[in-house]
Amino acid sequence: MKRLFATLAPICLLICTWPTSSIAASLTCEEQLQHLGANYATLKDIVETKNALLEAKVAELLTKMSLLETQMEQKDGEYKILEEKIVNLERTQHGRTGGNLPVNNGAVARQSSGRSGIPRTCLEAHLIDPSLSSGKYWIDPDGQGVGDAPIYVYCDMTSGTTSILHDSEGPRDVGHCAEPGCYSRAVNYNASSRQMAALAELSAECHQSIQYDCNYAPFELNGVSYAWWNNKDGNSEYFWAGSDASVHTCQCGIDGNCVEALLKCNCDSAAPIPLTDTGVITRKDILPISRLNFGRTQLQSSSGVHTLGPFECSGQTAIAGMPSSCEDLWRVGHSLSGLYSVIGNAMVESVYCDFTKLPNDAGFQKWIGFVDVKSSPTYFYVQLGSDYYQIDTPIPFSREILNIGEAMNLQSGKFTAPRTGIYSFIFSGLVHFYSTDHQSLHCVFLKNGNRLHFFVADYPGQSILGQSEHESLILQSTLPLQLGDQIWVEIDYRGPGVYLESSNSTYFSGLLLEEDISISLNGI
């Protein structure tokens, strides 16, 4: 306020000394100062009132901010409590079943609550943020915003491996029973079958380890199978390592070091001693294991204990060059169903992709048709500028009506293919005859010097009415050309006095019908 008064004081003095209006002239300078002082007091009251109101608003806003900060702190605390409850619940559950779930000190990566913010695999999460440590994370293999809900998995960020855990990881005693598969245990995973199938499709490899500790508890004996596992589709499998589903074998059978040379598994030995078979199954198209079945453990001295590892996938399927299918588009992250252009064997194709399905589902991709894509348009139309007599020489042209792409050289008469593809050419000529004798003229298409098609314009030798006769000839060809191939037209025979006449009727035209776009995209 002092600054405001200091500012107004010189103005008041100026008003006192400056000529005033007829109304102000009747007031003395002192009266004018008193009047200004009264106005100043009123202005001061207004400013102070507004300042008080503003200060009250600021105080109210500060109170609200403090309240919001308190609420945020409470939410953070609730979030941490929820994290701890989830981890403790999982530890308790898997502790009861003998499972072993590695958890990164109970830490769960904070990810966007929207599905679009969740990576599809652990490798993808690592590529997005290399600083992430190994632990448990949410991922969404079947795609953002579609399909099943995200799944909670263990991520080994060192190798980029995704592990889907289940309820049968700890050692399980199969008990005592006699019949094949009399012990049977379903394996329940922390993910839907759709999500696991999507993870397998996205990954370069998937595997699952299994161990069976046995004491006179064979997988197979005297041609009878007492043990097997069921694949993801419920079908029975009898191999316990590798990827060859056609043979009954364990890892020792693959390595050739089983306790008995003629056997493919240690546990198939009749020796009443503790033995072990271990193996890693690598057929990702039939994994994960959905059920384990064992039998022939009826003796008190017999025993069997199985230990099944998690379903693990790593790596990613690389897409080289342009996408060639809906599956390629899905692998690189597309999730919005609709029409897409993909590269076919030679042409760009239009397909409808239903990304609510997985690549192996019926209706995932529907072929629509071809897309007319040319990297460079090519077509020409040229005319003969003067009468032409020469044989065995490319016919030159002097009138250029069209030459888009500059592939036609008028002086040499040769067309050079600028792209690999399907081309169409037409040569039309007006042949001039000047004789009553039988005469003819032969025109031929040549490709790189090799004859393709020819046409004979023939005059039978009837009496000529007037000085000359004319006949039209037409050559047409549709053929595949490689980059750099050349096409031209020649006269390879003409009778005396016969020639191609210069007119609008003698022309050469051609165009690129269909480009082999795959070759043009090789460098992409």
XYZ file of C-alpha atoms in Angstrom:
524
model
C 0.000 0.000 0.000
C 2.901 2.375 0.753
C 4.184 1.785 -2.785
C 0.741 2.576 -4.181
C 0.577 5.838 -2.161
C 4.075 6.752 -3.271
C 2.946 6.254 -6.842
C -0.220 8.319 -6.422
C 1.430 11.278 -4.624
C 3.226 12.718 -7.667
C 0.025 12.281 -9.660
C -1.844 14.326 -7.043
C 0.730 17.123 -7.231
C 0.507 17.048 -11.008
C -3.272 17.383 -10.815
C -2.881 20.378 -8.462
C -0.588 22.243 -10.850
C -2.226 21.222 -14.177
C -5.056 23.351 -15.621
C -8.357 21.817 -14.594
C -11.871 21.812 -15.940
C -14.430 24.411 -14.985
C -15.852 22.091 -12.290
C -12.469 21.359 -10.693
C -11.461 25.018 -10.894
C -13.799 25.829 -7.970
C -11.916 23.365 -5.692
C -8.744 24.253 -3.962
C -5.721 21.994 -4.212
C -6.246 20.898 -0.602
C -9.867 19.947 -1.331
C -8.755 17.959 -4.362
C -6.159 16.109 -2.250
C -8.827 15.279 0.305
C -11.067 13.963 -2.479
C -8.216 11.779 -3.855
C -7.462 10.555 -0.353
C -11.056 9.435 0.066
C -10.918 7.615 -3.263
C -7.638 5.990 -2.260
C -9.155 4.755 1.015
C -12.057 3.193 -0.903
C -9.665 1.526 -3.369
C -7.537 0.256 -0.490
C -10.591 -1.352 1.141
C -11.542 -3.077 -2.131
C -7.983 -4.431 -2.693
C -7.731 -5.663 0.900
C -11.086 -7.421 0.596
C -10.015 -9.170 -2.625
C -6.678 -10.128 -1.089
C -8.514 -11.696 1.834
C -10.718 -13.657 -0.546
C -7.689 -14.858 -2.544
C -5.875 -15.890 0.622
C -8.926 -17.880 1.692
C -9.030 -19.629 -1.719
C -5.321 -20.474 -1.498
C -5.790 -21.883 1.994
C -8.719 -23.994 0.747
C -6.637 -25.317 -2.163
C -3.733 -26.157 0.129
C -6.113 -28.072 2.381
C -7.451 -30.051 -0.590
C -3.925 -30.822 -1.811
C -2.962 -32.044 1.643
C -6.062 -34.247 1.710
C -5.258 -35.700 -1.730
C -1.666 -36.421 -0.698
C -2.961 -38.217 2.398
C -5.366 -40.273 0.289
C -2.560 -41.178 -2.153
C -0.377 -42.315 0.715
C -3.249 -44.447 2.022
C -3.732 -45.995 -1.430
C -0.008 -46.737 -1.698
C -0.170 -48.435 1.672
C -3.204 -50.476 0.622
C -1.424 -51.456 -2.604
C 1.617 -52.684 -0.699
C -0.596 -54.617 1.721
C -2.406 -56.209 -1.248
C 0.932 -57.172 -2.803
C 2.038 -58.813 0.411
C -1.265 -60.675 0.729
C -0.980 -62.018 -2.827
C 2.577 -63.191 -2.293
C 1.791 -64.717 1.121
C -1.263 -66.462 -0.302
C 0.784 -67.958 -3.142
C 3.560 -68.996 -0.786
C 1.009 -70.629 1.520
C -0.756 -72.409 -1.344
C 2.428 -73.717 -2.929
C 3.905 -74.519 0.456
C 0.981 -76.868 1.022
C 1.516 -78.566 -2.319
C 5.294 -78.711 -2.012
C 5.751 -76.245 -4.889
C 8.609 -73.819 -5.104
C 7.682 -70.393 -6.415
C 10.613 -67.974 -6.713
C 9.346 -64.499 -5.937
C 11.405 -61.348 -6.201
C 11.044 -60.387 -2.492
C 7.321 -60.049 -3.016
C 7.802 -57.253 -5.522
C 5.323 -57.073 -8.363
C 6.099 -54.809 -11.270
C 3.694 -51.924 -11.451
C 2.173 -52.007 -14.868
C -0.623 -50.105 -16.505
C -4.048 -51.237 -15.415
C -5.076 -51.076 -19.076
C -4.378 -54.233 -21.039
C -2.580 -52.237 -23.722
C 0.231 -51.581 -21.253
C 0.985 -55.244 -20.500
C 3.742 -57.035 -22.442
C 2.964 -60.353 -24.102
C 6.027 -62.265 -22.876
C 8.787 -61.852 -20.323
C 11.256 -61.310 -23.161
C 9.115 -58.466 -24.453
C 9.001 -56.950 -20.960
C 12.796 -57.180 -20.768
C 13.211 -55.544 -24.186
C 10.905 -52.704 -23.114
C 12.749 -52.169 -19.824
C 16.139 -53.933 -19.510
C 16.431 -52.764 -15.903
C 13.665 -55.120 -14.727
C 14.854 -57.814 -12.344
C 13.704 -61.419 -12.323
C 10.436 -61.963 -10.513
C 6.702 -62.276 -11.029
C 4.922 -60.121 -13.597
C 1.634 -59.804 -15.450
C 1.770 -60.622 -19.167
C -0.914 -60.985 -21.864
C 0.236 -63.418 -24.598
C -3.008 -63.561 -26.600
C -2.969 -59.827 -27.268
C -3.913 -56.538 -25.769
C -7.603 -55.920 -25.340
C -8.707 -59.310 -26.730
C -9.039 -62.883 -25.560
C -8.448 -64.059 -22.010
C -7.361 -62.033 -18.986
C -3.634 -61.386 -18.361
C -1.682 -64.070 -16.513
C 0.742 -63.891 -13.598
C 4.053 -65.610 -14.416
C 7.628 -65.846 -13.267
C 10.107 -64.023 -15.500
C 13.802 -64.860 -15.675
C 15.002 -61.532 -17.051
C 18.520 -62.867 -17.580
C 17.388 -65.339 -20.233
C 14.023 -63.776 -21.071
C 12.271 -67.021 -20.103
C 8.578 -67.071 -19.200
C 7.548 -69.717 -16.655
C 3.913 -70.648 -16.141
C 3.556 -72.297 -12.756
C 1.137 -75.032 -11.708
C -0.088 -77.027 -8.704
C 2.044 -80.151 -9.231
C 5.617 -78.857 -9.143
C 6.704 -80.436 -5.869
C 7.584 -84.164 -5.496
C 4.401 -86.281 -5.584
C 4.195 -89.859 -4.337
C 2.048 -91.997 -6.627
C 1.182 -94.452 -3.832
C 0.529 -98.160 -4.409
C -1.687 -99.541 -7.175
C -1.392 -102.236 -9.825
C -3.188 -101.254 -13.047
C -1.757 -99.092 -15.866
C -2.408 -95.443 -15.061
C -4.159 -96.294 -11.807
C -2.561 -93.161 -10.340
C -3.691 -90.132 -12.348
C -3.207 -86.457 -11.511
C -4.494 -83.479 -13.490
C -2.095 -80.530 -13.747
C -3.677 -77.113 -13.182
C -1.777 -74.099 -14.467
C -1.889 -70.446 -13.475
C -3.024 -69.611 -17.022
C -5.761 -70.512 -19.480
C -5.048 -72.929 -22.322
C -5.526 -70.066 -24.795
C -2.890 -67.928 -23.112
C -0.426 -70.835 -22.997
C -1.046 -71.611 -26.674
C -0.457 -67.948 -27.532
C 2.779 -67.914 -25.523
C 4.004 -71.000 -27.397
C 3.191 -69.369 -30.754
C 5.137 -66.233 -29.814
C 8.180 -68.093 -28.496
C 11.075 -69.688 -30.339
C 11.013 -72.713 -28.034
C 9.037 -74.155 -25.136
C 9.845 -77.050 -22.850
C 8.862 -78.795 -19.661
C 11.062 -80.924 -17.411
C 9.979 -84.061 -15.587
C 11.672 -86.406 -13.118
C 10.490 -89.798 -11.897
C 12.146 -91.441 -8.898
C 11.248 -95.126 -8.985
C 11.835 -98.385 -7.201
C 10.590 -101.312 -9.258
C 7.931 -99.051 -10.843
C 8.438 -99.291 -14.617
C 7.001 -97.039 -17.298
C 6.775 -100.068 -19.563
C 7.178 -103.787 -18.911
C 6.735 -106.732 -21.285
C 5.129 -104.507 -23.900
C 2.573 -103.057 -21.484
C 2.635 -99.292 -20.815
C 1.976 -98.537 -17.155
C 2.783 -94.829 -17.304
C 2.112 -91.981 -19.719
C 1.301 -88.293 -19.794
C -1.396 -86.368 -21.592
C -0.574 -83.452 -23.843
C -2.432 -80.144 -24.012
C -5.183 -81.754 -26.114
C -5.569 -84.715 -23.769
C -3.813 -87.241 -26.030
C -1.563 -89.871 -24.435
C 2.221 -89.576 -24.889
C 4.840 -92.182 -23.950
C 8.136 -90.333 -24.422
C 9.726 -88.674 -21.397
C 12.440 -86.571 -23.035
C 13.179 -84.817 -26.322
C 10.658 -84.298 -29.100
C 10.163 -87.667 -30.810
C 6.655 -88.747 -29.880
C 6.898 -91.949 -31.920
C 9.177 -93.785 -29.477
C 9.084 -94.643 -25.784
C 12.262 -93.127 -24.356
C 13.839 -91.182 -21.505
C 16.934 -88.991 -21.510
C 19.206 -91.945 -20.727
C 17.812 -93.680 -23.830
C 18.700 -90.637 -25.958
C 22.175 -90.429 -24.409
C 22.675 -94.206 -24.483
C 23.602 -94.534 -20.797
C 20.619 -96.314 -19.188
C 21.373 -98.856 -16.437
C 20.504 -101.600 -18.904
C 21.770 -101.127 -22.452
C 18.694 -102.627 -24.090
C 16.293 -100.311 -22.276
C 15.321 -96.722 -23.059
C 14.524 -95.706 -19.475
C 16.209 -96.498 -16.164
C 12.878 -97.128 -14.433
C 12.045 -99.880 -16.945
C 14.733 -101.994 -15.301
C 13.468 -104.936 -13.220
C 16.176 -104.305 -10.651
C 14.536 -103.683 -7.217
C 16.724 -100.658 -6.477
C 16.033 -96.903 -6.418
C 16.465 -95.388 -9.908
C 15.729 -92.033 -11.521
C 14.708 -90.857 -14.983
C 14.918 -87.196 -15.894
C 14.097 -85.481 -19.135
C 13.061 -82.271 -20.847
C 10.181 -82.464 -23.323
C 10.634 -79.957 -26.142
C 7.590 -80.462 -28.390
C 6.024 -77.035 -27.891
C 3.119 -77.844 -30.190
C 1.786 -80.453 -27.727
C 2.885 -78.880 -24.434
C 2.079 -78.269 -21.645
C 1.504 -81.573 -19.866
C -2.119 -81.710 -18.718
C -2.134 -84.989 -16.750
C 0.325 -87.554 -15.335
C -0.487 -91.251 -15.123
C 1.504 -94.010 -13.358
C 0.901 -97.619 -12.274
C 2.405 -100.997 -11.273
C 3.465 -99.879 -7.818
C 1.392 -102.460 -5.933
C 4.309 -104.016 -4.047
C 5.243 -102.585 -0.685
C 8.825 -102.340 -1.979
C 7.646 -100.435 -5.082
C 7.552 -96.655 -5.120
C 7.206 -93.770 -7.553
C 7.608 -90.041 -7.048
C 7.149 -87.537 -9.904
C 8.377 -83.948 -10.066
C 7.041 -81.803 -12.919
C 8.645 -78.488 -13.812
C 6.808 -75.340 -14.956
C 5.867 -74.738 -18.572
C 8.722 -72.550 -19.833
C 9.103 -70.609 -23.087
C 11.901 -68.382 -24.353
C 13.016 -66.492 -27.434
C 10.752 -65.118 -30.103
C 9.793 -66.098 -33.618
C 11.511 -63.668 -35.978
C 9.572 -62.090 -38.847
C 11.937 -61.478 -41.767
C 10.931 -58.747 -44.210
C 7.333 -57.778 -44.880
C 4.524 -59.663 -43.084
C 3.113 -62.411 -45.299
C 0.115 -63.475 -43.204
C -2.189 -62.531 -40.342
C 0.014 -64.704 -38.139
C 3.036 -62.510 -38.937
C 0.987 -59.406 -38.104
C -0.162 -61.003 -34.843
C 3.407 -61.905 -33.898
C 4.582 -58.307 -34.310
C 1.764 -57.037 -32.095
C -1.337 -56.273 -34.164
C -4.569 -56.900 -32.263
C -7.237 -54.889 -34.121
C -9.267 -57.148 -36.423
C -9.736 -55.896 -39.986
C -8.404 -55.849 -43.544
C -4.632 -55.911 -44.005
C -2.255 -56.012 -46.968
C 0.411 -58.716 -46.847
C 3.059 -59.877 -49.285
C 2.130 -63.081 -51.123
C 4.321 -65.283 -53.303
C 4.566 -62.633 -55.998
C 1.896 -60.016 -55.329
C 0.480 -57.980 -52.478
C -2.630 -59.710 -51.130
C -5.549 -58.451 -49.072
C -6.589 -60.568 -46.085
C -9.050 -60.235 -43.224
C -7.475 -60.953 -39.838
C -9.658 -61.912 -36.874
C -7.354 -61.207 -33.943
C -9.935 -62.375 -31.427
C -8.738 -65.852 -32.484
C -5.304 -67.485 -32.317
C -3.299 -68.358 -35.455
C -4.297 -72.038 -35.338
C -8.007 -71.291 -34.891
C -10.426 -71.658 -37.793
C -11.333 -68.271 -39.279
C -8.201 -66.517 -38.042
C -7.328 -65.440 -41.623
C -9.584 -65.036 -44.649
C -8.103 -64.370 -48.073
C -9.841 -61.482 -49.869
C -7.919 -60.953 -53.110
C -4.933 -59.366 -54.784
C -3.894 -55.741 -54.371
C -2.715 -54.016 -57.546
C 0.586 -52.622 -56.307
C 3.325 -51.542 -58.674
C 6.558 -50.007 -57.493
C 6.788 -48.096 -60.782
C 4.048 -47.696 -63.473
C 5.187 -48.809 -66.928
C 3.304 -48.371 -70.223
C 4.050 -46.935 -73.665
C 2.501 -46.201 -77.072
C 4.744 -45.229 -80.006
C 4.172 -44.855 -83.756
C 6.242 -45.367 -86.880
C 7.414 -42.036 -88.245
C 8.407 -43.068 -91.786
C 8.016 -45.997 -94.183
C 10.153 -48.947 -93.123
C 11.840 -51.530 -95.385
C 14.732 -53.099 -93.431
C 14.705 -56.737 -92.400
C 16.306 -58.482 -89.381
C 16.639 -55.147 -87.576
C 14.602 -53.811 -84.632
C 11.953 -51.437 -85.952
C 12.609 -47.918 -84.588
C 9.829 -45.449 -83.822
C 9.863 -41.685 -83.923
C 6.470 -40.620 -82.543
C 6.117 -40.950 -78.761
C 2.527 -40.755 -77.638
C 3.155 -42.270 -74.175
C 6.272 -43.607 -72.506
C 5.603 -43.747 -68.755
C 8.588 -45.224 -67.005
C 10.898 -44.538 -70.000
C 11.307 -48.271 -70.591
C 10.804 -47.982 -74.374
C 13.806 -46.737 -76.379
C 12.371 -45.304 -79.582
C 15.704 -45.044 -81.416
C 16.734 -48.659 -80.822
C 13.128 -49.919 -80.995
C 13.694 -52.041 -77.874
C 11.654 -52.239 -74.685
C 13.624 -53.136 -71.519
C 11.669 -54.565 -68.577
C 12.233 -52.318 -65.516
C 10.625 -54.846 -63.156
C 10.046 -58.591 -63.025
C 6.413 -59.339 -63.820
C 3.748 -60.033 -66.451
C 3.701 -57.734 -69.501
C 1.390 -57.338 -72.485
C 2.470 -56.048 -75.943
C 0.658 -55.212 -79.191
C 2.215 -54.383 -82.554
C -0.087 -53.236 -85.350
C 1.218 -52.537 -88.851
C -0.167 -51.322 -92.153
C 1.543 -53.267 -94.978
C 1.864 -51.635 -98.403
C 1.809 -53.905 -101.523
C 2.733 -52.559 -104.957
C 2.556 -55.519 -107.351
C 0.086 -57.843 -109.058
C 2.206 -60.829 -108.029
C 1.768 -62.875 -104.873
C 3.568 -60.941 -102.099
C 3.963 -61.156 -98.315
C 5.606 -59.526 -95.303
C 6.544 -61.356 -92.078
C 6.774 -59.553 -88.722
C 8.086 -61.225 -85.551
C 8.254 -60.515 -81.793
C 11.685 -61.197 -80.255
C 12.687 -61.587 -76.639
C 16.398 -61.131 -75.993
C 16.970 -62.125 -79.647
C 14.778 -65.237 -79.554
C 11.690 -65.475 -81.782
C 8.377 -65.523 -79.914
C 5.454 -64.939 -82.318
C 5.151 -63.954 -85.952
C 2.452 -62.778 -88.344
C 2.286 -62.955 -92.131
C 0.611 -60.233 -94.149
C -0.173 -61.907 -97.470
C -1.344 -60.526 -100.813
C -2.584 -63.276 -103.203
C -1.650 -61.464 -106.428
C -5.068 -60.420 -107.716
C -5.301 -57.463 -110.070
C -4.668 -54.201 -108.292
C -7.238 -51.482 -108.616
C -5.158 -48.360 -108.544
C -1.484 -48.085 -107.689
C -1.325 -50.160 -104.475
C -3.060 -52.357 -101.915
C -2.875 -52.384 -98.082
C -3.316 -55.055 -95.455
C -3.180 -54.813 -91.644
C -1.269 -57.145 -89.372
C -1.417 -57.450 -85.601
C 0.969 -59.168 -83.175
C -0.092 -59.605 -79.557
C 1.770 -61.246 -76.682
C 1.330 -61.533 -72.913
C 4.334 -63.044 -71.177
C 6.477 -63.010 -68.026
C 9.675 -60.971 -68.125
C 12.596 -60.761 -65.761
C 14.252 -57.498 -64.866
C 16.349 -56.407 -67.880
C 14.657 -58.622 -70.512
C 14.191 -56.895 -73.879
C 11.325 -57.075 -76.396
C 11.295 -55.714 -79.930
C 9.702 -56.219 -83.397
C 11.478 -57.036 -86.684
C 10.590 -57.684 -90.307
C 12.216 -61.032 -91.074
C 10.920 -61.252 -94.650
C 9.324 -58.959 -97.216
C 8.661 -59.294 -100.920
C 9.827 -56.724 -103.522
C 8.065 -53.421 -103.178
C 6.452 -54.444 -99.848
C 7.011 -52.313 -96.734
C 5.487 -51.023 -93.491
C 3.753 -47.768 -94.149
C 4.113 -44.773 -91.891
C 0.681 -44.041 -90.463
C -1.322 -44.042 -87.251
C -2.056 -47.689 -87.963
C 1.570 -48.777 -87.432
C 2.288 -48.636 -83.732
C 3.865 -50.551 -80.835
C 2.360 -50.494 -77.319
C 2.900 -52.350 -74.059
C 2.312 -52.220 -70.318
C 3.185 -53.910 -67.041
C 0.115 -55.924 -66.021
C 1.311 -57.530 -62.813
C 4.549 -56.920 -60.934
C 6.318 -59.605 -58.924
C 6.366 -57.319 -55.928
C 8.204 -59.853 -53.745
C 11.384 -59.262 -55.745
C 11.041 -55.495 -55.421
C 10.701 -55.904 -51.642
C 13.728 -58.167 -51.207
C 15.774 -55.258 -49.960
C 13.231 -54.272 -47.291
